[in-house]
Each structure stands twice: as structure tokens, then as C-alpha cells.
CSV table of C-alpha atoms in Angstrom, one decimal:
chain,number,residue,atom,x,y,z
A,937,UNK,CA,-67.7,49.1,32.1
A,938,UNK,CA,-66.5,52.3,29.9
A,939,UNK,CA,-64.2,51.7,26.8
A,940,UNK,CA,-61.5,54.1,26.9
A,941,UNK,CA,-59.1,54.6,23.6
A,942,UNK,CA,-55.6,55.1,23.2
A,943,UNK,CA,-55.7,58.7,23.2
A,944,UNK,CA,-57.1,58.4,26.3
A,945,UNK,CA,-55.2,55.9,28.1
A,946,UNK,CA,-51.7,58.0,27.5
A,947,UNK,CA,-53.1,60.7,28.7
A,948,UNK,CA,-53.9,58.8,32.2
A,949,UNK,CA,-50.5,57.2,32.1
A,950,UNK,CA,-48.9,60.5,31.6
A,951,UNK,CA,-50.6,61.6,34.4
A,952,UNK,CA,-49.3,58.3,36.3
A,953,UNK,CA,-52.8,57.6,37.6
A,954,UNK,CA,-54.4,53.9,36.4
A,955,UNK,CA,-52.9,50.5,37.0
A,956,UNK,CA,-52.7,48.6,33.8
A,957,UNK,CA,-53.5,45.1,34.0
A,958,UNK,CA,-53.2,42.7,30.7
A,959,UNK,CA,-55.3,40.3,31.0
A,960,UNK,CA,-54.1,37.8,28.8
A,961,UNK,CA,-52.4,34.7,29.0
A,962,UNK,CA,-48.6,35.0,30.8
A,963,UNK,CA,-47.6,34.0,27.3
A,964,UNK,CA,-48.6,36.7,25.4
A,965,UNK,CA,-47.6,39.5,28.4
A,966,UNK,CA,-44.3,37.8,28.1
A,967,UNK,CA,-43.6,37.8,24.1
A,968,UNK,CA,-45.1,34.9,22.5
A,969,UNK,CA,-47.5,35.3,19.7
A,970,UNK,CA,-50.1,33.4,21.3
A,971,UNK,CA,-54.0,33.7,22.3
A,972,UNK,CA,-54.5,35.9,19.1
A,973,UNK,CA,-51.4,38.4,19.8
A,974,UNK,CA,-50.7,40.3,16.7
A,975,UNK,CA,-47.6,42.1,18.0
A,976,UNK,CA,-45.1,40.7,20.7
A,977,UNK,CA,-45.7,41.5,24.4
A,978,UNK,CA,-47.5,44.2,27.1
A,979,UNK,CA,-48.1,47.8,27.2
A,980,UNK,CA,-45.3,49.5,29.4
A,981,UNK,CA,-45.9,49.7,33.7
A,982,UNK,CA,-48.6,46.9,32.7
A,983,UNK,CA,-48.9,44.0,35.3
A,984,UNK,CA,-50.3,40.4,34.5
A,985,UNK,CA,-53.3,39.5,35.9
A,986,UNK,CA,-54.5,36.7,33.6
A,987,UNK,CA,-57.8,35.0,32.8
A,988,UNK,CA,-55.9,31.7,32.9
A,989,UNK,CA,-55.2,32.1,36.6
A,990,UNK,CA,-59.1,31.1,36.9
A,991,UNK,CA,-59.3,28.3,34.8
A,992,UNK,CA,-56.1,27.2,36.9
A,993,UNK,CA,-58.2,27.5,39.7
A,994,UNK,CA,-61.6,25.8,38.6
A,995,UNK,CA,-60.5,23.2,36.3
A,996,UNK,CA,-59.4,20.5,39.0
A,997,UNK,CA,-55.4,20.7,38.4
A,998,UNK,CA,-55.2,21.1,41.5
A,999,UNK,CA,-56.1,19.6,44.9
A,1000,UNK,CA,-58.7,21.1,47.5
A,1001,UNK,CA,-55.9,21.7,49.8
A,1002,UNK,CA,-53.7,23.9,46.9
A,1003,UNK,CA,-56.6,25.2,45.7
A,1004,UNK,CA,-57.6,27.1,48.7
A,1005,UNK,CA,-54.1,27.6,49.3
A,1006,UNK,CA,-54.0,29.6,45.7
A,1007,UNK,CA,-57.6,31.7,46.3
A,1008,UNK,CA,-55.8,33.0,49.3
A,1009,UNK,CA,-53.0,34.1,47.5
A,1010,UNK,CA,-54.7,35.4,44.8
A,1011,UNK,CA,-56.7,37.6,47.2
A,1012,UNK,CA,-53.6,38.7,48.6
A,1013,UNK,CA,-51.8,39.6,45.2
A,1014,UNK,CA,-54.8,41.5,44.1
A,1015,UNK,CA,-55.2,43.3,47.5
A,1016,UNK,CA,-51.1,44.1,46.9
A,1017,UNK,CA,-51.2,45.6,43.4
A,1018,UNK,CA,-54.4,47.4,43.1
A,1019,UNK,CA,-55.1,49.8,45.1
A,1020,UNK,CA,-58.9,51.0,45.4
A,1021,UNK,CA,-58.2,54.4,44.8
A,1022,UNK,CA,-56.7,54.4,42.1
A,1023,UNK,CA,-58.7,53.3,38.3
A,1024,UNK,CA,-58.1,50.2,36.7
A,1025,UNK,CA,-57.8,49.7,33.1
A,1026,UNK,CA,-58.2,46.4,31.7
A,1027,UNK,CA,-57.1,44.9,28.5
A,1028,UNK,CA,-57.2,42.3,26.0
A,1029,UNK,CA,-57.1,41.8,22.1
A,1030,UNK,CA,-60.3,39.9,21.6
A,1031,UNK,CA,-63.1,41.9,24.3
A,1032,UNK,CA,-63.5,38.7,26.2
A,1033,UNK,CA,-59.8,37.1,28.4
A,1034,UNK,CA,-60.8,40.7,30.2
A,1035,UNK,CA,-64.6,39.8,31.7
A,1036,UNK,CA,-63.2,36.9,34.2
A,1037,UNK,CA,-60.9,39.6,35.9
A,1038,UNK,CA,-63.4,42.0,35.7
A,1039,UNK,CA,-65.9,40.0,37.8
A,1040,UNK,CA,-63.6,38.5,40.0
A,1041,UNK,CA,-62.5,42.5,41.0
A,1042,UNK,CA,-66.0,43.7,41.1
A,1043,UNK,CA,-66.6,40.9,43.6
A,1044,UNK,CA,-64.4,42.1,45.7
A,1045,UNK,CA,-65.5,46.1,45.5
A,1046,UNK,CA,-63.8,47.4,43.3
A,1047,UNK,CA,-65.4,50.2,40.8
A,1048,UNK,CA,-63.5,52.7,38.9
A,1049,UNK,CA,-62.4,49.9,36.0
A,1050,UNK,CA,-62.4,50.6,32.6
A,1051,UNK,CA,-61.6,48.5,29.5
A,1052,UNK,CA,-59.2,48.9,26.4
A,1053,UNK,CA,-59.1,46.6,23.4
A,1054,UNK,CA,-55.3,46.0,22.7
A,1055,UNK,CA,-55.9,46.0,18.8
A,1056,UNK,CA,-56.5,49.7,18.9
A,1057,UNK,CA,-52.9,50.6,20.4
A,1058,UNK,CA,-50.4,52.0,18.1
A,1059,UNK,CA,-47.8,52.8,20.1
A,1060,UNK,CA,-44.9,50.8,20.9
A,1061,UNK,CA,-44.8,47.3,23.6
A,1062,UNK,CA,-42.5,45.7,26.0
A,1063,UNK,CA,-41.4,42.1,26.0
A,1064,UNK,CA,-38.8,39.9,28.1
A,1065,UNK,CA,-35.4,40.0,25.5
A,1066,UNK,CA,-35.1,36.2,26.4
A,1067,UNK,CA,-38.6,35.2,26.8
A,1068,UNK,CA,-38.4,32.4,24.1
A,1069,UNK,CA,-36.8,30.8,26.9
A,1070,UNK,CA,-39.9,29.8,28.9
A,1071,UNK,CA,-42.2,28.3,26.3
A,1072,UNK,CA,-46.1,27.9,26.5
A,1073,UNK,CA,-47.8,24.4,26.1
A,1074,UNK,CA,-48.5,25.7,22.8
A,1075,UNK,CA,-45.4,25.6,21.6
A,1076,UNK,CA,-45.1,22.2,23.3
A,1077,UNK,CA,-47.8,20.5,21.3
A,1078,UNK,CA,-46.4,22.3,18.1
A,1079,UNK,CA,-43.4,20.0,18.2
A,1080,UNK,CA,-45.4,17.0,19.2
A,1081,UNK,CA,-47.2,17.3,15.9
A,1082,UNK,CA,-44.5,17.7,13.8
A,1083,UNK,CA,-44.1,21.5,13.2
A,1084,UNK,CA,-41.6,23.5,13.8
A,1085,UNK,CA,-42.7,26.6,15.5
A,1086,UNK,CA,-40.8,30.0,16.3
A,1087,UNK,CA,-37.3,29.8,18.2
A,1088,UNK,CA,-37.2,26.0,17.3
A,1089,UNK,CA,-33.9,25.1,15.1
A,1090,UNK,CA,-35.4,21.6,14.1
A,1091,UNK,CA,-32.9,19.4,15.0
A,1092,UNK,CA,-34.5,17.0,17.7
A,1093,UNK,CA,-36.3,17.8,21.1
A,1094,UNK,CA,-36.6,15.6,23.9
A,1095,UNK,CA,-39.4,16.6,27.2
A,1096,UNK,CA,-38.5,15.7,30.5
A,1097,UNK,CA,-40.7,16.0,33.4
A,1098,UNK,CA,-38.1,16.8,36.3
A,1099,UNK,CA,-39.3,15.7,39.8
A,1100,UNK,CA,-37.5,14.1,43.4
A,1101,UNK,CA,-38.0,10.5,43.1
A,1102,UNK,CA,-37.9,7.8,41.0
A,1103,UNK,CA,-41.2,7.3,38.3
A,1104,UNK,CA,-44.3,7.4,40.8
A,1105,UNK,CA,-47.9,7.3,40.8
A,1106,UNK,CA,-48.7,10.7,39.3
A,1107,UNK,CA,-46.1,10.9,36.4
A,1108,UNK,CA,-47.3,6.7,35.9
A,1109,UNK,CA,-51.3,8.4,35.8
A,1110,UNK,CA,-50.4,11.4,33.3
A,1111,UNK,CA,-47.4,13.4,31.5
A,1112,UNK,CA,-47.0,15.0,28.3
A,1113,UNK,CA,-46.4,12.8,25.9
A,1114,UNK,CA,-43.0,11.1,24.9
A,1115,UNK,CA,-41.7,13.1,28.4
A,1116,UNK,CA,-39.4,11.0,30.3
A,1117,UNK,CA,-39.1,11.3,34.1
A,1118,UNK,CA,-35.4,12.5,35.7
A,1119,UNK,CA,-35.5,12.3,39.5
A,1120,UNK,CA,-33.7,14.8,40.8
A,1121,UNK,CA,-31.2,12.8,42.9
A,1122,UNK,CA,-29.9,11.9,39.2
A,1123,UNK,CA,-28.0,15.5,39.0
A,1124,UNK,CA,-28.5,16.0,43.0
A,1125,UNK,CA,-26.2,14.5,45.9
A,1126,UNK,CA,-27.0,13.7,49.3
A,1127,UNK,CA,-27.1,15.1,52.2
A,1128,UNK,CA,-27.5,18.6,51.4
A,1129,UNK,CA,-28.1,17.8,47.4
A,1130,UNK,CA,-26.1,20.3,45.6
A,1131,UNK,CA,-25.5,18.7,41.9
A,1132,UNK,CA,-23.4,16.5,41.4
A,1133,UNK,CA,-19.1,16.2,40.1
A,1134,UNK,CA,-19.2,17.2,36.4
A,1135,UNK,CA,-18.1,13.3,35.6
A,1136,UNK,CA,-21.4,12.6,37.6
A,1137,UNK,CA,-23.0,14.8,35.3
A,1138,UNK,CA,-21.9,14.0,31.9
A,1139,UNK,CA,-23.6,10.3,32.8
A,1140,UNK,CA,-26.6,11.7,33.9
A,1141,UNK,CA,-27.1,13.1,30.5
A,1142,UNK,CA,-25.9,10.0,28.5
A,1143,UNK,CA,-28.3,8.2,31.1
A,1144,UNK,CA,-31.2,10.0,30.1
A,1145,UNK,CA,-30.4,10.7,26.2
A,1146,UNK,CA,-29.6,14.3,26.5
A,1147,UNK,CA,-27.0,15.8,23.7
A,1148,UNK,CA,-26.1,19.2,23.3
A,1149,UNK,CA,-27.1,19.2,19.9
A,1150,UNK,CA,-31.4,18.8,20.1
A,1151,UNK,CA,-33.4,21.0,22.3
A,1152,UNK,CA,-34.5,19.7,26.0
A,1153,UNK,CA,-37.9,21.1,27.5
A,1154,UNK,CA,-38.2,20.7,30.7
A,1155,UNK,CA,-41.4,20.6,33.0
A,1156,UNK,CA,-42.5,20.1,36.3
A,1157,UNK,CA,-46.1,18.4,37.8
A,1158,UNK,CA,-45.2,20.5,41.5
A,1159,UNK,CA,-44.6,24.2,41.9
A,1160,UNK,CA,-41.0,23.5,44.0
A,1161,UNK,CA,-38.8,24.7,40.6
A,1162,UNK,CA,-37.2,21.1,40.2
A,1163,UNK,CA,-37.3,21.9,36.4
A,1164,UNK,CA,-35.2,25.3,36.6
A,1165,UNK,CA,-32.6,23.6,39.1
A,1166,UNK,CA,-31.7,20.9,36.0
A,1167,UNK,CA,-32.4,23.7,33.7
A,1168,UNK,CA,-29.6,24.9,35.5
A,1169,UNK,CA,-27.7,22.1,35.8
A,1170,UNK,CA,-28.0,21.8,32.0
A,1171,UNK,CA,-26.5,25.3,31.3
A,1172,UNK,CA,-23.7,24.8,33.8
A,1173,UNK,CA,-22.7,22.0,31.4
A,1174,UNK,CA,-22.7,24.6,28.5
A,1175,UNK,CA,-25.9,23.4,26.6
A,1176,UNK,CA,-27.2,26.1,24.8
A,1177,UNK,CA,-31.2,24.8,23.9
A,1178,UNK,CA,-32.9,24.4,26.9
A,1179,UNK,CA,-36.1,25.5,27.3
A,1180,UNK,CA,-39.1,25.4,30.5
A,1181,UNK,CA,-42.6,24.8,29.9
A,1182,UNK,CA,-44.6,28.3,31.6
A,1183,UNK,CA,-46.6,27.2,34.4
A,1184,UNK,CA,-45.8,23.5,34.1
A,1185,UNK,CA,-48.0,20.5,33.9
A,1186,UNK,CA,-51.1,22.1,34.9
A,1187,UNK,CA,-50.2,24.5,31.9
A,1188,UNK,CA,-50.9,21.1,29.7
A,1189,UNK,CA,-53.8,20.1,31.0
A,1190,UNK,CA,-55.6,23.3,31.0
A,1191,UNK,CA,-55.4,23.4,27.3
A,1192,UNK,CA,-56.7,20.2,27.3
A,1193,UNK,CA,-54.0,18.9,25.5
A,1194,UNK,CA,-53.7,14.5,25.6
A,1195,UNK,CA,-51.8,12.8,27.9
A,1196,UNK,CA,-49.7,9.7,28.2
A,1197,UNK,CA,-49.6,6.9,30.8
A,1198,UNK,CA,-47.8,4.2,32.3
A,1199,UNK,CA,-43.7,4.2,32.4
A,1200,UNK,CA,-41.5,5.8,29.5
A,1201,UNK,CA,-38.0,3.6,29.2
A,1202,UNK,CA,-35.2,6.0,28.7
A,1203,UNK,CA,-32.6,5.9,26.2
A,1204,UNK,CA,-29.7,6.5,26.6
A,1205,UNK,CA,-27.2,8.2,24.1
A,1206,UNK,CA,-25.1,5.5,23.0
A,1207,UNK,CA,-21.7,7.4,23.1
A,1208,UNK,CA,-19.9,8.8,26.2
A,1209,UNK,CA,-19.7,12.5,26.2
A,1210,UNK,CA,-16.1,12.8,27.0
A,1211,UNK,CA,-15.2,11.0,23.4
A,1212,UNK,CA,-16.8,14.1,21.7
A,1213,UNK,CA,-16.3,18.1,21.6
A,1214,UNK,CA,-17.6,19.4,25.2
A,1215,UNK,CA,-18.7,23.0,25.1
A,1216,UNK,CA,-17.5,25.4,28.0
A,1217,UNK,CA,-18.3,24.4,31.6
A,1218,UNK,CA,-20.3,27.8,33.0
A,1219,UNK,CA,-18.9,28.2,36.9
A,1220,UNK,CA,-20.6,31.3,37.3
A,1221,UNK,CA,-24.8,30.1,38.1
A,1222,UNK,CA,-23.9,28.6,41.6
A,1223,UNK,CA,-21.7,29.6,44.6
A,1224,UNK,CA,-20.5,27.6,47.7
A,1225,UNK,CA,-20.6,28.0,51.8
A,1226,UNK,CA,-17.1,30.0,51.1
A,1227,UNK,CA,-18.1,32.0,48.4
A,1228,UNK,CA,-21.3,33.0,50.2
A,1229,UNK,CA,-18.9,34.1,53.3
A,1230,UNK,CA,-17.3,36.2,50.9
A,1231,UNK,CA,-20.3,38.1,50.0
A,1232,UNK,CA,-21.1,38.3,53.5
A,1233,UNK,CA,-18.1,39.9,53.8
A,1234,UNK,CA,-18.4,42.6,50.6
A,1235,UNK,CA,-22.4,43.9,51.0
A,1236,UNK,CA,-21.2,47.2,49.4
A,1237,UNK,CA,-20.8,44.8,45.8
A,1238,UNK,CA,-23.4,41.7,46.2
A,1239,UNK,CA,-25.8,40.4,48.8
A,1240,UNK,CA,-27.1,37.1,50.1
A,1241,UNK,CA,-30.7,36.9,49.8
A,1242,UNK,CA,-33.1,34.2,51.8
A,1243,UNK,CA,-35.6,32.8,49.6
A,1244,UNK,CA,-37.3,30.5,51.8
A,1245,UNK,CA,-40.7,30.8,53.5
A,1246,UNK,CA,-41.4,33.1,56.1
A,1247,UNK,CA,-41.7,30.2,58.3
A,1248,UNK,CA,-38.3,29.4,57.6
A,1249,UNK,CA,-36.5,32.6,57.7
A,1250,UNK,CA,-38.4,33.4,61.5
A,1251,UNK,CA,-37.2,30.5,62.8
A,1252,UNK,CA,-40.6,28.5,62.8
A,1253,UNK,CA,-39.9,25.9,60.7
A,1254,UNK,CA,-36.7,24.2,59.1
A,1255,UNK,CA,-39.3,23.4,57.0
A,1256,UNK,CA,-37.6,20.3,55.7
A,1257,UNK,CA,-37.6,17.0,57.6
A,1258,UNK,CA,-33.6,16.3,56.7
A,1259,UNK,CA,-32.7,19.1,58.3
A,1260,UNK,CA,-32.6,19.7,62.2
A,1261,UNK,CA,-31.7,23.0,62.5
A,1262,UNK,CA,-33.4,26.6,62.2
A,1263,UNK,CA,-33.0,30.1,62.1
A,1264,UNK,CA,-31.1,32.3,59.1
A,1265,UNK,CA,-27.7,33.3,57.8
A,1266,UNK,CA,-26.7,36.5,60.2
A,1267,UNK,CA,-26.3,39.5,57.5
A,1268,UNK,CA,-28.6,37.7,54.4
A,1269,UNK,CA,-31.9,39.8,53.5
A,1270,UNK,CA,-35.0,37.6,53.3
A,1271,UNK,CA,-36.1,38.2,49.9
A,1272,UNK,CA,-39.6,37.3,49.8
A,1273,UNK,CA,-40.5,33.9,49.4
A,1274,UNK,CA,-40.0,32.1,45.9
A,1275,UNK,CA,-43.4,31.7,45.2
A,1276,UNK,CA,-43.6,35.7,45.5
A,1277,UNK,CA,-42.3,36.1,42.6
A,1278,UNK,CA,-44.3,33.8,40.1
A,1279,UNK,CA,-48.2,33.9,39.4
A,1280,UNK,CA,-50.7,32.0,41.2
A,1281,UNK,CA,-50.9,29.2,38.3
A,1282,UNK,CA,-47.2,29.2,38.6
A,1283,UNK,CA,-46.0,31.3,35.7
A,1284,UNK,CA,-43.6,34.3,35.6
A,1285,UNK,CA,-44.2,37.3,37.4
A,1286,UNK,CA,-43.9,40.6,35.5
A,1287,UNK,CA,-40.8,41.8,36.1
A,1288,UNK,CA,-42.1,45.6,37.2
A,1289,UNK,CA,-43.8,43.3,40.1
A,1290,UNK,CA,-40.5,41.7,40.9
A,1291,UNK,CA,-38.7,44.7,41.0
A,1292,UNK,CA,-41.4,45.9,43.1
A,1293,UNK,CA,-41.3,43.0,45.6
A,1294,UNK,CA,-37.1,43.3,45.8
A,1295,UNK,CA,-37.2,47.0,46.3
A,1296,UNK,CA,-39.5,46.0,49.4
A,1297,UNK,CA,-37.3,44.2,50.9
A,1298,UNK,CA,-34.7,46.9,50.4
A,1299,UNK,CA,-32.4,44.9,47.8
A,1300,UNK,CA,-30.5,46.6,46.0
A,1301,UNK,CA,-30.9,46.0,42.3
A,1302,UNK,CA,-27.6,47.0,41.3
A,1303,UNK,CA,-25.8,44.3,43.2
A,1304,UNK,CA,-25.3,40.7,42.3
A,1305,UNK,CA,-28.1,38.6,44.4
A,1306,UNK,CA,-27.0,35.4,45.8
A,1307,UNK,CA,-30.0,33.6,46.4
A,1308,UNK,CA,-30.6,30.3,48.5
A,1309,UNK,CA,-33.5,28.1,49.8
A,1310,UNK,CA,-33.2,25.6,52.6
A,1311,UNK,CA,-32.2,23.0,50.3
A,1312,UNK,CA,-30.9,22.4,46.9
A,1313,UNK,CA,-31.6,25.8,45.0
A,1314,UNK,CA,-35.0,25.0,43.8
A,1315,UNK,CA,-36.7,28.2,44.1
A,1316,UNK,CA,-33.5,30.0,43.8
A,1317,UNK,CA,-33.0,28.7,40.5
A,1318,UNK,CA,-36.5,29.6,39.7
A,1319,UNK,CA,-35.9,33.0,40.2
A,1320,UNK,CA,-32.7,33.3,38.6
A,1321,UNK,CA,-34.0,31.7,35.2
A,1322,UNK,CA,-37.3,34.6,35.5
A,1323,UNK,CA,-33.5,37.1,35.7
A,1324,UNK,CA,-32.3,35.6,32.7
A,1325,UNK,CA,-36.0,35.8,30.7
A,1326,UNK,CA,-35.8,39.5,32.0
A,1327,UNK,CA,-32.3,40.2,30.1
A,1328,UNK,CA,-30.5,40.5,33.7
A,1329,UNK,CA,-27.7,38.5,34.7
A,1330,UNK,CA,-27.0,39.9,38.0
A,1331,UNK,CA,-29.0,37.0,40.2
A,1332,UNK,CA,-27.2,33.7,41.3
A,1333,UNK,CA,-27.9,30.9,43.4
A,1334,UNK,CA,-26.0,29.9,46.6
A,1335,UNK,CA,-27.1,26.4,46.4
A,1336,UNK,CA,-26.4,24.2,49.2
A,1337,UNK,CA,-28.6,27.5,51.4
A,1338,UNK,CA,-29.8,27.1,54.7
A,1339,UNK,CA,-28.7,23.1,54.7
A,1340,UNK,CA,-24.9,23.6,53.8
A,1341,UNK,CA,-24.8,27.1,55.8
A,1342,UNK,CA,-26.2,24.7,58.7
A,1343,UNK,CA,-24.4,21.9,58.9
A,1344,UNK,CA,-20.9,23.9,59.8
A,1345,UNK,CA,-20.3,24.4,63.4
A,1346,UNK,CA,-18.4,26.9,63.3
A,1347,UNK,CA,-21.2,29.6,60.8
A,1348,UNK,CA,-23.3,32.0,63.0
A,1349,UNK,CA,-26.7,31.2,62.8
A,1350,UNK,CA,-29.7,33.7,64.3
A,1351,UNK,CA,-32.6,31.4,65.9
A,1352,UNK,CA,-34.4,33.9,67.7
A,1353,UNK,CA,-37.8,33.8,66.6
A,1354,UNK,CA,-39.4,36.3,64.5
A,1355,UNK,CA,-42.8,37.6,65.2
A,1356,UNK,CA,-43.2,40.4,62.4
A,1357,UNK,CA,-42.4,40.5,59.1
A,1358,UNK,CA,-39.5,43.0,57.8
């Protein structure tokens, strides 16, 4: 494969011809200074296509079932974001996170690739303003040994693997260490599990230890987005230090980082939160079944966007087994599902790919997106915490989605199943 040099890679993106693809770990493409980085984050117009994604895939995080679930969508992403006429230039810093990509593309036809060692570039890179807010498992294990890496205050962390359920065979079998399990149903109420009254959640968090004064990592063993929901939840509160571990617990284990079993006893804080200085309750992450009419109402300033599955959207599938009903909101744009928008070993998406996959489904960018799933505001919150990484603040979540919209009589619903995709 040819080596190009700088020189020669502006010239090709001046003449808006190659698809730049770093290589790297999500981590690095993002902002961290990880993997070897010397300088923060990803050549402009670049898109992620990381070596990780493979040892996500043949390292047994995941089961047979998943795993050919990923491959397809992997084939699929690739197939959506490089074209075969156009040249490929791969990059790295260290001449070797770029050969799995390159093999994997090769096997699959492709020709005109070229390769560029990151070290050699002199001009300026891109990273996420807020991207210190989805941390690697580096930065994890840097606080489990006692160091205090960058964007960490020192003043006390706690990990919390966020899940539906109470402690269960998996988290029992393996979690990070010290992490604590929250079942969702803590900050979540039933039936159509939007969080809970702010007295509610005050003792959630004295439950489960959590001040506003240490920093809370948060992590997931799934790929549903449990983790950004209580990240969420946590910010609505006011707390200020919360981050999410990129790519959750396969992340870990990839590494090879070791593991904890058996059940962790919580602690609780000791002190009721209402006997000390609350910061500012933040209304403005989550919206209601009236709110959401509103924007109905308004699609010249905001818009309603359905983040479910296809299956869900076209009326196949509820895709829940507590909810009866199925069709969509008359007047919301599907969206995309939410695992569009993140990578096949479930980190962030670049945000030109995003953009990309919004502008597809004719979203306009300058509105304020309402986003809801069938339940709860998993994914929803997923994507609105990838906003927030971005700098943007212009995505919200309409949480109680297709469950709340559902469950009132009197809401137009469209059941009329769809065929094609918009």
C-alpha cells in the first residue's frame, strides 16, 4: 500500500476526493491522549473506523448471536461510508492500528487505499470540546491504581455498572472493580418508567452512595444506553462530575484489564441530601406527552424524532413485551435507529457521520430534536450525551416515547405497516 505525505494528502482534500479514515482507537479520534497520541484528536472530514472494532469482534465479548449481529453491521457501515470509487487514506501514529482495516477492506474489494503516518502532520486537528466526558477504560484503571489522570479533580470516584434488574448472574460472574450495580428501576417508575419524583431521587443517590462532590463513572455490560439514561438522571439533579466509560464493559475486558466477582454491598451516604446545599435541578434534558404535543404542533422551531428500530417505527414490532400497541407518533421523523449512531463495539460515532445520518433523514440540524424510544429514553439519552460530547445542546429526550405517547386514547397513532424504508 503507497505512503502518501502531508503535502500530498491536502492537496487530495482540497480537491475533496479521499475518505479519511483514522484508524485508531475511538479514544484517540475523540480527544484523549491515548494509544500513543501526541496531539489531541482527528484530522478534519476524517471518520472512525478503528482497529479495536476487530478485537471487539474476535476476542469473545460477545456472544455468537451479537457477534454475527455486529459483522453484519459492520459490512453495512463500511458499504455506507466508503464508496469504491473514490481512494481511501488510512492513518495511524504507530504504522500498525492501520493493517487490520486495511485487510478487512481489501477483503472485501477494495483497492485504491493509501496510507499516512499521523506523526508526519503539521497541520491543525479536530476534537469533541466535551470529549473528557466519555472516558476510555484507560482512564478507568488510572483511578483504580491510585493516579490521578487528566480531567480528574481527585476528590473521590465511585463506578457504577447501570443495568434493569437487581445484581444478576453476569454482573455476579465479572465487573470492574469496586463498581456497584444500580438497577435501573432505582431512578425508573413503572409502567412506562420515566425517572422517578426528585424526592425519589435524592434517595436513590443516598441509597447507592452518590454525592455531588466525587466523580461517578458510569458503565454498562449491554449496548441499550442504561448508563446515559442515569447519566442523565444524574445531571438533571445538577451533578456536575459524571462521566461514561466509551464502549462499556467490553471496553474493559478488551484491554484485558482484571475483574471482580461476586456481589458488591452498597453504601449508602450517611446523611440525607435535603440537610445539605442542593445545586440547581436541570428541567431542560427531558420533555413530557404535552410538551411533545407542543412540538408537534411548532415543526417550524423543533421536531420529534423516532429513535426506535425500524421494526418499531413500521409497525412490525412494539418491540417491547409491556407494551401492546404499535405503529408511530403521526408528524415525528424516524431518525435512524440508536444504534446508528454509535460504532459497532459500541463507542461514539464521529459526529461528521451523525450529521450525515440526520441530514438523511431530512432533520433539520438547526432545530431542537426531541428524541424518544419505545420505552424509558435509553437510546435517546445515548444520543443526546454523544450531542453534548459534540459541544451541541440542541438534542433532548421525550422520555416516556412510544409507551407514554401509547397509552393515551385519545393521541393519533399511524399503524399502517411500512414496507420501505424513508
Amino acid at each position: 500500500m503507497k505512503e502518501i505525505n502531508e503535502r500530498d494528502l491536502l492537496s487530495m482534500m482540497d480537491e475533496g476526493q479521499p475518505v479519511i479514515v483514522d484508524t485508531r482507537s475511538t479514544d484517540a479520534f475523540i480527544g484523549w491522549l491515548s494509544d500513543g497520541a501526541k496531539v489531541r484528536g482527528h484530522i478534519p472530514s476524517a471518520i472512525s473506523i478503528s482497529y479495536k472494532w476487530f478485537h471487539h469482534l474476535e476476542k469473545n465479548v460477545l456472544s455468537k448471536t451479537m457477534s454475527e449481529f455486529k459483522k453484519k453491521m459492520m459490512l453495512d457501515r463500511i458499504h455506507e461510508v466508503i464508496p469504491r470509487d473514490r481512494e481511501v487514506v488510512l492513518y495511524d501514529n504507530n504504522r500498525t492500528d492501520h493493517q487490520l482495516v486495511r485487510d478487512y477492506l481489501q477483503s472485501l474489494g477494495y483497492e485504491n487505499l493509501l496510507y499516512f503516518n499521523l506523526d508526519n502532520w503539521s497541520s491543525s486537528l479536530e476534537y469533541y470540546p466535551n470529549f473528557s466526558n466519555l472516558v476510555p477504560a484507560t482512564w478507568i484503571k488510572s483511578l483504580l491504581d491510585g493516579e490521578n489522570p487528566e480531567f480528574y479533580d481527585g476528590k473521590g470516584f465511585k463506578i457504577y455498572e447501570c443495568s434493569w434488574g437487581p445484581e444478576d448472574i453476569i454482573f455476579l460472574g465479572s465487573h470492574i472493580p469496586t463498581s456497584v450495580q444500580v438497577n435501573s428501576d432505582e431512578f425508573e417508575a413503572p409502567p412506562i418508567w420515566v425517572r422517578r419524583s426528585d424526592e425519589e431521587l435524592y434517595q436513590f443517590l443516598e441509597a447507592n452512595g452518590i454525592s455531588f462532590d466525587e466523580t461517578i463513572v458510569l458503565y454498562s455490560n449491554g449496548s441499550d444506553g442504561a448508563e446515559y439514561k442515569m447519566a442523565f438522571i444524574l445531571k438533571y439533579l445538577g451533578h456536575k462530575k459524571v462521566k461514561v466509560l466509551n464502549g462499556g464493559f467490553p471496553a474493559w475486558r478488551i484491554m484485558g484489564y482484571p475483574v471482580e466477582r461476586g456481589s458488591v454491598k452498597k453504601e449508602a451516604l450517611g446523611y440525607k441530601l435535603s440537610d445539605s446545599d442542593l445545586p440547581q435541578i436541570n428541567p431542560d434534558f427531558f420533555i413530557d406527552t404535552d410538551e411533545a404535543i407542543e412540538v408537534l404542533k411548532n415543526p417550524d422551531k423543533a421536531t420529534l424524532v423516532d429513535g426506535r428500530t425500524w421494526e418499531e417505527y413500521s409497525a412490525f414490532t412494539s418491540g417491547y413485551k409491556h407494551i401492546e400497541a404499535v405503529g408511530r407518533i403521526p408528524g415525528a421523523i424516524w431518525g435512524g435507529s440508536y444504534n446508528d449512531y454509535k460504532n459497532i463495539d459500541d463507542t461514539i460515532r464521529s459526529e461528521a457521520e451523525i450529521e450525515s445520518l440526520m441530514k438523511k433523514h431530512n432533520l433539520d440540524l438547526n432545530h431542537v430534536l426531541y428524541y424518544f424510544c419505545g420505552s424509558a429514553g435509553w437510546g435517546a439519552a445515548q444520543i443526546m450525551y454523544y450531542s453534548e460530547v459534540f459541544g451541541n445542546d440542541n438534542i433532548k429526550v421525550y422520555e416516556g416515547g412510544w409507551s407514554e405517547w401509547s397509552s393515551y386514547p385519545d393521541n393519533p397513532t399511524e399503524t399502517e405497516m411500512l414496507t420501505e424504508k424513508p
